[in-house]
Amino acid sequence: MSKADVLLGLQWGDEGKGKIVDVLTPQYDLIARFQGGPNAGHSLEFEGTKHVLHTIPSGIFHADKQNLIGNGVVIDPIILNREVEKLLEKGVDVSKNLLVSRKAHLILPTHRILDAASEASKGLSKIGSTLKGIGPTYMDKTGRNGIRVGDTELPDFKDKYEFLRNKHLELIRLYDYSDFDLDKMEQEWFESLKVFNRLPKVDSEHLVNTYLQQDKKVLAEGAQGTLLDIDFGSYPFVTSSNTITAGACTGLGIAPNRIGEVFGIFKAYCTRVGSGPFPTELYDETGEKLRQIGREFGSTTGRPRRCGWLDLPSLRYAIMINGVTQLIMMKSDVLSDFDTIKVCTSYRYNGELIDYLPYDLLSGKIEPIYTEIKGWKTDISTCKNSHELPLEFLNYVQFIEQQVNVPITILSVGPDRSQTMFR
Ligand code: GDP
Ligand code: IMO
Ligand code: MG
């Protein structure tokens, strides 16, 4: 019996999960998304084309590998259909290698409206949600009101839908929110459901465990990042699911003792999109330089991402929570033009030196303490082998490894599949 490996983000999302899942897929039989929904935007590039996936696992470009949307995921059939169609235009037919869990929950049009109404009511303290209906859908899941994929196969599906929709409309009235055209949204939703219904539905926990029993290799693909986790992220500025390794257990039905390698992925610096605390954020031209060179604009919403230096206390925290066994460092090439690179090793918090993330990041004053590292000032994006990398860059890698005590086994130096080095 084999164990499932997990790959997930250690920061605030957009670490480059899509790219690395695609690179690792040849080593696996099944790639499975375990949580989140179309708030995710996973990009990958090969043969000169960039692809962005929101719901479909990033193993989809390998026709001989199965891809599963697990029970922990929330699905908007409209967005999923658009993804399926876009892939078809590029010659990728998902009908043979994409499976959907019956226990995954559906995002209804009124979930999206509730998301928008809730954000509008918060004014300046809004979460900065992607407005895909994620929060309201997970609220209905834990509130035991949700509609699941399997319900679409049952005779009372329409009744269930109308009951929940009407309940939502009452809530929306309380928000005094009217900026929507529900008829149009519903028409599109039911239309897309026809296509969605053709995708194979499975009892995914059995499927995943059968793969493991048959010694086949399973990779669980994370979405978002550890610092957006509902329990351990910078609450309330988080998403509404468990983005951590434990989420792969509940989001796929994998027992904790059947988890193998945990690949923790991080950028060589930090970014965050949406609101919430970000201790190493740069508001100056250095932040702007990171954003421009790193093309830091959201894959889902196009919003500019906030940028800052690498934050080791929060990275150590994420490694601890997830049980990370191997690290993957992304976008190292973005730092190639800096004379000096800063790394936050601890914080000064309300006048005291600490090396962990404190509970109250909002009213307390947190100031990063930096170590400065000499930059390499050489283009590394064409390096194919770690022996070709400049010494200053290897020093940066080694410094991080020593600080967090986990090996960095994969280095990414550009968005393309080929710009990846194994150490
Ligand atoms: P994900 O959500 O974790 O899959 O990450 P996103 O796809 O949202 O964001 C990562 C962005 O960085 C995408 O535009 C990728 O094409 C790009 N990218 C990934 N790895 C690298 C890298 O090593 N260097 C550079 N310059 N870009 C990268
Ligand atoms: P991937 O998988 C970056 C952020 C949003 C917002 C907060 C809550 O591409 O890394 P939500 O729509 O979940 O209610 O938004 O979480 N967020 C992400 N940020 N990458 C993501 O996914 C994200 N998914 C959600 O910007 O701050
Ligand atoms: Mg993304």
Coordinates of C-alpha atoms and ligand atoms in Angstrom, one line a residue:
M1 CA 0.0 0.0 0.0
S2 CA 1.4 3.4 -0.9
K3 CA 1.0 6.8 0.7
A4 CA -0.3 10.0 -0.8
D5 CA 2.0 12.9 -1.2
V6 CA 0.8 16.4 -0.6
L7 CA 1.9 19.6 -2.3
L8 CA 0.8 22.9 -0.8
G9 CA 1.5 26.6 -0.4
L10 CA 3.3 27.9 2.7
Q11 CA 2.5 31.6 2.2
W12 CA -0.6 33.5 1.1
G13 CA -1.2 31.5 -2.1
D14 CA 0.1 31.9 -5.6
E15 CA 3.4 30.3 -4.8
G16 CA 3.5 28.4 -8.1
K17 CA 1.6 25.2 -7.1
G18 CA 0.1 24.7 -10.6
K19 CA 3.5 24.8 -12.3
I20 CA 5.1 22.3 -9.9
V21 CA 2.1 19.9 -9.9
D22 CA 2.4 19.8 -13.7
V23 CA 6.1 19.1 -13.4
L24 CA 5.7 16.3 -10.9
T25 CA 2.6 14.7 -12.6
P26 CA 4.7 12.2 -14.6
Q27 CA 5.7 10.5 -11.3
Y28 CA 2.0 10.0 -10.2
D29 CA -1.1 8.2 -11.3
L30 CA -3.7 10.4 -9.7
I31 CA -3.7 14.2 -9.0
A32 CA -6.4 15.3 -6.7
R33 CA -7.5 18.8 -5.6
F34 CA -8.7 18.6 -1.9
Q35 CA -10.1 22.0 -1.0
G36 CA -10.9 25.5 -2.1
G37 CA -12.6 26.3 -5.3
P38 CA -12.5 28.8 -8.1
N39 CA -10.9 31.3 -5.8
A40 CA -7.7 29.5 -6.9
G41 CA -5.8 30.3 -10.1
H42 CA -3.1 27.8 -10.9
S43 CA -0.9 28.8 -13.9
L44 CA 1.4 26.6 -15.8
E45 CA 3.4 27.1 -19.0
F46 CA 4.9 24.8 -21.6
E47 CA 5.6 25.0 -25.3
G48 CA 5.1 28.8 -25.3
T49 CA 1.5 28.7 -23.9
K50 CA 0.3 29.7 -20.5
H51 CA -2.7 27.9 -19.0
V52 CA -4.7 29.0 -15.9
L53 CA -6.8 26.4 -14.0
H54 CA -9.3 27.3 -11.3
T55 CA -11.1 24.0 -10.4
I56 CA -9.4 21.4 -12.5
P57 CA -6.2 19.8 -11.1
S58 CA -2.9 20.8 -12.7
G59 CA -2.2 17.2 -13.9
I60 CA -4.8 17.5 -16.6
F61 CA -2.3 18.1 -19.4
H62 CA -0.9 14.6 -19.0
A63 CA -3.6 12.5 -20.8
D64 CA -2.5 9.2 -19.2
K65 CA -3.0 10.5 -15.6
Q66 CA -6.3 10.7 -13.7
N67 CA -7.4 14.0 -12.1
L68 CA -9.9 14.2 -9.3
I69 CA -11.9 17.1 -7.9
G70 CA -12.2 15.9 -4.3
N71 CA -15.0 16.1 -1.7
G72 CA -13.4 19.1 0.1
V73 CA -13.6 21.3 -3.0
V74 CA -16.5 23.7 -3.7
I75 CA -17.5 23.8 -7.4
D76 CA -19.1 26.5 -9.5
P77 CA -20.3 24.5 -12.6
I78 CA -20.2 27.7 -14.7
I79 CA -16.5 28.2 -14.1
L80 CA -15.7 24.5 -14.4
N81 CA -17.5 24.4 -17.8
R82 CA -15.5 27.4 -19.0
E83 CA -12.3 25.6 -18.0
V84 CA -13.4 22.5 -19.8
E85 CA -14.2 24.5 -22.9
K86 CA -11.0 26.4 -22.9
L87 CA -9.0 23.2 -22.6
L88 CA -10.9 21.7 -25.5
E89 CA -10.1 24.7 -27.6
K90 CA -6.4 23.9 -26.9
G91 CA -7.0 20.3 -27.9
V92 CA -7.2 18.9 -24.3
D93 CA -10.2 16.6 -23.9
V94 CA -10.9 16.1 -20.2
S95 CA -13.7 13.6 -20.7
K96 CA -11.3 10.6 -20.0
N97 CA -9.2 11.9 -17.2
L98 CA -11.3 14.2 -15.0
L99 CA -13.5 12.8 -12.2
V100 CA -15.6 14.7 -9.7
S101 CA -16.4 13.7 -6.2
R102 CA -20.1 13.3 -5.4
K103 CA -19.5 14.8 -2.0
A104 CA -18.1 18.1 -3.3
H105 CA -20.4 21.0 -2.6
L106 CA -21.9 23.2 -5.3
I107 CA -21.5 27.0 -5.4
L108 CA -25.0 28.4 -6.2
P109 CA -25.5 31.8 -7.9
T110 CA -26.9 33.1 -4.6
H111 CA -23.7 32.1 -2.8
R112 CA -21.9 34.5 -5.1
I113 CA -24.4 37.2 -4.4
L114 CA -24.1 36.6 -0.6
D115 CA -20.3 36.9 -0.9
A116 CA -20.6 40.2 -2.7
A117 CA -23.2 41.5 -0.2
S118 CA -21.1 40.4 2.8
E119 CA -18.0 42.1 1.4
A120 CA -20.0 45.3 0.6
S121 CA -21.4 45.4 4.1
K122 CA -17.9 45.3 5.6
G123 CA -16.6 48.5 3.9
L124 CA -13.0 49.1 4.6
S125 CA -12.6 46.0 6.7
K126 CA -13.5 43.7 3.8
I127 CA -11.6 40.4 3.4
G128 CA -10.7 41.1 -0.2
S129 CA -12.5 37.9 -1.2
T130 CA -12.3 36.8 -4.8
L131 CA -16.1 37.0 -4.8
K132 CA -16.5 33.5 -6.1
G133 CA -19.0 32.5 -3.4
I134 CA -16.4 30.4 -1.4
G135 CA -17.3 31.7 2.1
P136 CA -21.1 31.3 1.8
T137 CA -20.7 27.8 0.2
Y138 CA -18.5 26.5 3.0
M139 CA -20.9 28.1 5.6
D140 CA -23.7 26.1 4.1
K141 CA -21.6 23.0 4.2
T142 CA -20.7 23.3 7.9
G143 CA -24.2 24.6 8.6
R144 CA -25.6 21.4 7.0
N145 CA -27.6 23.2 4.4
G146 CA -25.4 22.7 1.3
I147 CA -26.1 21.0 -2.0
R148 CA -23.6 18.4 -3.1
V149 CA -22.6 17.2 -6.6
G150 CA -24.4 13.9 -5.9
D151 CA -27.6 15.7 -5.3
T152 CA -27.8 16.6 -8.9
E153 CA -28.4 12.9 -9.7
L154 CA -31.4 12.7 -7.3
P155 CA -35.1 13.3 -8.2
D156 CA -35.6 16.1 -5.6
F157 CA -32.6 18.2 -6.7
K158 CA -34.8 21.1 -8.0
D159 CA -36.7 21.3 -4.7
K160 CA -33.5 21.3 -2.7
Y161 CA -32.1 24.0 -5.0
E162 CA -35.2 26.2 -4.6
F163 CA -35.4 25.8 -0.9
L164 CA -31.8 26.9 -0.4
R165 CA -32.0 29.7 -3.0
N166 CA -35.1 31.1 -1.3
K167 CA -33.3 31.0 2.1
H168 CA -30.4 32.9 0.5
L169 CA -32.8 35.5 -0.9
E170 CA -34.1 36.3 2.6
L171 CA -30.5 36.7 3.8
I172 CA -29.7 39.0 0.8
R173 CA -32.7 41.1 1.7
L174 CA -31.3 41.6 5.2
Y175 CA -28.1 42.9 3.7
D176 CA -30.2 45.3 1.7
Y177 CA -28.2 44.3 -1.4
S178 CA -29.8 44.4 -4.9
D179 CA -26.9 44.7 -7.4
F180 CA -27.6 41.5 -9.3
D181 CA -29.7 39.8 -12.0
L182 CA -30.6 36.5 -10.5
D183 CA -32.6 35.3 -13.5
K184 CA -29.7 35.7 -15.7
M185 CA -27.3 34.1 -13.3
E186 CA -29.6 31.1 -12.7
Q187 CA -30.1 30.6 -16.4
E188 CA -26.4 30.4 -17.0
W189 CA -26.0 28.1 -13.9
F190 CA -28.6 25.6 -15.0
E191 CA -27.3 25.7 -18.6
S192 CA -23.8 24.8 -17.4
L193 CA -25.2 22.1 -15.2
K194 CA -26.1 20.2 -18.3
V195 CA -22.5 20.0 -19.4
F196 CA -21.3 19.4 -15.8
N197 CA -23.7 16.4 -15.6
R198 CA -21.7 14.7 -18.3
L199 CA -18.6 14.5 -16.3
P200 CA -18.1 11.2 -14.4
K201 CA -19.1 11.4 -10.7
V202 CA -17.4 9.2 -8.2
D203 CA -17.4 8.2 -4.6
S204 CA -13.9 9.6 -4.4
E205 CA -12.8 8.4 -1.0
H206 CA -13.1 4.8 -2.2
L207 CA -11.4 5.7 -5.4
V208 CA -8.4 7.4 -3.7
N209 CA -8.0 4.5 -1.2
T210 CA -8.2 1.9 -3.9
Y211 CA -5.4 3.7 -5.7
L212 CA -3.3 3.6 -2.5
Q213 CA -4.1 -0.1 -1.9
Q214 CA -3.0 -0.9 -5.4
D215 CA 0.3 0.8 -4.7
K216 CA -0.5 3.6 -7.2
K217 CA 0.9 7.1 -6.6
V218 CA -1.4 9.9 -5.5
L219 CA -0.5 13.6 -5.3
A220 CA -2.9 15.9 -3.4
E221 CA -2.8 19.4 -4.9
G222 CA -3.3 22.3 -2.4
A223 CA -4.9 25.6 -3.2
Q224 CA -4.4 28.9 -1.5
G225 CA -1.7 28.9 1.2
T226 CA -1.1 28.1 4.8
L227 CA -1.4 31.7 6.0
L228 CA -4.9 31.8 4.4
D229 CA -6.0 28.7 6.4
I230 CA -9.3 29.1 8.3
D231 CA -7.8 27.9 11.6
F232 CA -4.1 28.9 11.3
G233 CA -4.1 31.8 8.9
S234 CA -4.4 35.5 9.7
Y235 CA -8.0 35.2 10.7
P236 CA -10.4 36.8 9.7
F237 CA -8.4 37.6 6.6
V238 CA -8.4 34.1 5.4
T239 CA -10.3 31.8 3.1
S240 CA -13.0 29.5 4.5
S241 CA -11.3 26.1 4.3
N242 CA -8.4 24.1 5.7
T243 CA -5.6 24.7 3.2
I244 CA -3.1 22.6 5.2
T245 CA -2.0 19.0 5.0
A246 CA -4.8 18.0 7.4
G247 CA -7.2 19.4 4.7
A248 CA -5.9 16.7 2.3
C249 CA -7.1 14.1 4.8
T250 CA -10.6 15.5 5.2
G251 CA -10.8 16.8 1.6
L252 CA -10.0 13.4 0.0
G253 CA -10.7 10.8 2.7
I254 CA -7.1 9.9 3.3
A255 CA -6.2 8.7 6.8
P256 CA -3.4 10.8 8.4
N257 CA -1.1 7.8 8.6
R258 CA -1.4 7.4 4.8
I259 CA 0.3 10.7 4.1
G260 CA 3.8 10.4 2.6
E261 CA 5.9 13.3 1.5
V262 CA 4.7 16.9 2.1
F263 CA 6.1 19.3 -0.5
G264 CA 5.9 22.8 0.9
I265 CA 6.1 25.4 -1.8
F266 CA 7.2 29.1 -1.3
K267 CA 8.3 32.1 -3.3
A268 CA 11.8 33.4 -2.7
Y269 CA 10.0 36.5 -1.5
C270 CA 6.4 37.1 -0.3
T271 CA 3.1 38.2 -1.9
R272 CA -0.4 38.6 -0.8
V273 CA -3.6 39.5 -2.6
G274 CA -6.6 40.8 -0.7
S275 CA -6.6 42.4 2.8
G276 CA -4.9 41.4 6.0
P277 CA -1.6 41.6 7.9
F278 CA 1.7 41.1 5.9
P279 CA 4.7 41.9 8.2
T280 CA 7.3 42.2 5.5
E281 CA 5.2 44.1 3.0
L282 CA 7.1 46.8 1.0
Y283 CA 5.3 50.0 0.2
D284 CA 8.2 51.5 -1.7
E285 CA 9.9 51.1 -5.1
T286 CA 11.5 47.8 -4.0
G287 CA 7.9 46.4 -3.6
E288 CA 7.0 47.8 -7.0
K289 CA 10.1 46.3 -8.6
L290 CA 9.2 42.8 -7.2
R291 CA 5.7 43.2 -8.6
Q292 CA 6.9 44.3 -12.0
I293 CA 9.7 41.7 -12.4
G294 CA 7.6 38.9 -10.8
R295 CA 4.4 39.9 -12.8
E296 CA 2.6 39.9 -9.5
F297 CA -1.0 40.3 -10.7
G298 CA -3.7 37.8 -9.6
S299 CA -4.4 34.8 -11.9
T300 CA -8.1 34.9 -10.8
T301 CA -8.9 38.5 -10.3
G302 CA -6.1 40.4 -12.0
R303 CA -5.6 42.5 -8.8
P304 CA -2.0 43.7 -8.1
R305 CA -0.4 41.5 -5.5
R306 CA 1.2 43.1 -2.5
C307 CA 4.9 42.3 -2.3
G308 CA 7.6 42.0 0.3
W309 CA 10.7 40.1 1.5
L310 CA 10.8 36.5 2.5
D311 CA 9.4 36.0 6.1
L312 CA 11.1 33.1 7.9
P313 CA 9.1 33.1 11.1
S314 CA 5.9 32.6 9.1
L315 CA 7.6 30.0 6.9
R316 CA 8.7 28.0 9.9
Y317 CA 5.2 28.2 11.3
A318 CA 3.8 26.8 8.0
I319 CA 6.4 24.0 7.9
M320 CA 5.4 23.0 11.5
I321 CA 1.6 23.0 10.8
N322 CA 2.0 21.0 7.6
G323 CA 4.8 18.6 8.5
V324 CA 6.7 19.7 5.5
T325 CA 9.4 17.1 4.4
Q326 CA 10.7 18.9 1.3
L327 CA 10.7 22.5 0.3
I328 CA 10.3 23.9 -3.2
M329 CA 11.5 27.5 -3.8
M330 CA 9.9 29.4 -6.6
K331 CA 10.5 32.6 -8.6
S332 CA 14.2 32.8 -7.5
D333 CA 14.9 34.5 -10.9
V334 CA 12.8 37.5 -9.8
L335 CA 15.5 38.4 -7.3
S336 CA 18.4 38.3 -9.9
D337 CA 18.5 42.1 -10.3
F338 CA 18.8 43.1 -6.6
D339 CA 22.2 44.1 -5.1
T340 CA 21.0 43.1 -1.6
I341 CA 18.2 40.7 -0.7
K342 CA 16.6 41.0 2.7
V343 CA 15.2 38.1 4.7
C344 CA 13.1 38.5 7.8
T345 CA 14.4 36.2 10.6
S346 CA 12.4 37.5 13.6
Y347 CA 10.1 40.3 14.5
R348 CA 10.0 43.2 17.0
Y349 CA 6.5 43.1 18.4
N350 CA 5.3 45.7 20.8
G351 CA 9.0 46.4 21.6
E352 CA 10.0 42.7 22.2
L353 CA 12.0 40.4 20.0
I354 CA 10.0 37.3 18.9
D355 CA 10.5 34.6 16.3
Y356 CA 6.9 33.5 15.9
L357 CA 3.7 35.0 14.5
P358 CA 1.8 36.6 17.4
Y359 CA -2.0 36.2 17.9
D360 CA -2.9 39.8 17.5
L361 CA -1.4 41.0 14.2
L362 CA -3.9 43.8 13.8
S363 CA -3.7 46.1 16.8
G364 CA -0.1 45.1 17.9
K365 CA 2.8 46.7 16.1
I366 CA 4.9 44.2 14.3
E367 CA 8.3 45.1 12.7
P368 CA 10.4 42.7 10.8
I369 CA 14.1 42.2 11.7
Y370 CA 16.1 41.5 8.5
T371 CA 19.3 39.8 7.6
E372 CA 20.9 41.2 4.4
I373 CA 22.3 38.8 1.8
K374 CA 24.4 39.7 -1.1
G375 CA 22.5 39.4 -4.4
W376 CA 23.9 37.3 -7.4
K377 CA 23.2 39.9 -10.1
T378 CA 23.2 37.3 -12.8
D379 CA 20.3 35.9 -14.9
I380 CA 19.6 32.5 -13.5
S381 CA 16.5 31.8 -15.6
T382 CA 18.4 29.8 -18.2
C383 CA 20.3 27.6 -15.7
K384 CA 19.4 24.0 -16.3
N385 CA 21.5 22.4 -13.6
S386 CA 22.1 23.4 -10.0
H387 CA 25.9 23.4 -10.7
E388 CA 25.4 26.3 -13.0
L389 CA 23.9 28.5 -10.3
P390 CA 26.0 31.4 -8.9
L391 CA 27.6 31.0 -5.5
E392 CA 25.6 34.0 -4.0
F393 CA 22.4 32.3 -5.0
L394 CA 23.4 29.0 -3.4
N395 CA 24.3 30.9 -0.3
Y396 CA 20.7 32.3 -0.2
V397 CA 19.3 28.8 -0.6
Q398 CA 21.6 27.4 2.1
F399 CA 20.8 30.3 4.5
I400 CA 17.1 29.5 4.3
E401 CA 17.7 25.7 4.7
Q402 CA 19.7 26.4 7.9
Q403 CA 17.1 28.7 9.2
V404 CA 14.1 26.4 8.7
N405 CA 15.9 23.0 8.9
V406 CA 14.2 21.4 5.9
P407 CA 15.9 20.8 2.5
I408 CA 15.0 22.7 -0.6
T409 CA 14.8 20.0 -3.2
I410 CA 13.4 21.8 -6.1
L411 CA 14.3 25.3 -7.5
S412 CA 12.2 27.1 -10.0
V413 CA 13.8 29.9 -12.1
G414 CA 11.0 30.8 -14.5
P415 CA 7.4 30.0 -15.3
D416 CA 8.0 27.3 -17.9
R417 CA 8.0 23.6 -17.1
S418 CA 11.6 23.4 -18.2
Q419 CA 12.8 26.1 -15.8
T420 CA 12.9 23.7 -12.9
M421 CA 15.9 22.1 -11.2
F422 CA 15.9 19.1 -8.9
R423 CA 18.7 19.0 -6.2
Ligands
GDP1 P1 -0.4 29.0 -7.8 O1 -1.8 29.6 -7.5 O2 0.3 28.6 -6.6 O3 -0.5 27.9 -8.8 O4 0.4 30.2 -8.5 P2 -0.1 31.2 -9.6 O5 -0.2 30.5 -10.9 O6 -1.3 31.9 -9.2 O7 1.0 32.3 -9.6 C1 2.4 32.0 -9.9 C2 2.8 32.9 -11.0 O8 4.2 32.8 -11.2 C3 2.3 32.4 -12.4 O9 2.1 33.4 -13.2 C4 3.4 31.5 -12.9 O10 3.4 31.4 -14.3 C5 4.6 32.2 -12.4 N1 5.8 31.4 -12.0 C6 5.8 30.2 -11.5 N2 7.1 29.8 -11.2 C7 7.9 30.8 -11.6 C8 9.3 31.1 -11.5 O11 10.1 30.3 -11.0 N3 9.7 32.3 -12.0 C9 8.9 33.2 -12.5 N4 9.4 34.3 -12.9 N5 7.5 33.0 -12.6 C10 7.0 31.8 -12.1
IMO2 P1 -4.3 30.0 -5.2 O1 -4.7 28.5 -5.1 C1 -4.1 33.9 -3.4 C2 -7.4 35.1 -0.9 C3 -8.3 36.3 -1.4 C4 -8.7 36.9 -0.1 C5 -8.9 35.7 0.8 C6 -10.4 35.2 0.9 O2 -4.3 30.5 -6.6 O3 -3.0 30.2 -4.5 P2 -12.0 33.9 -0.8 O4 -12.3 34.2 -2.2 O5 -11.4 32.6 -0.6 O6 -13.1 34.2 0.1 O7 -10.9 35.0 -0.5 O8 -8.1 34.7 0.3 N1 -7.3 34.0 -1.8 C7 -6.2 33.8 -2.5 N2 -5.0 34.5 -2.6 N3 -4.2 32.7 -4.1 C8 -5.3 32.0 -4.0 O9 -5.4 30.8 -4.5 C9 -6.4 32.5 -3.2 N4 -7.6 32.1 -2.9 C10 -8.2 33.0 -2.0 O10 -7.5 37.2 -2.2 O11 -7.7 37.7 0.4
MG3 MG -2.9 31.4 -7.9

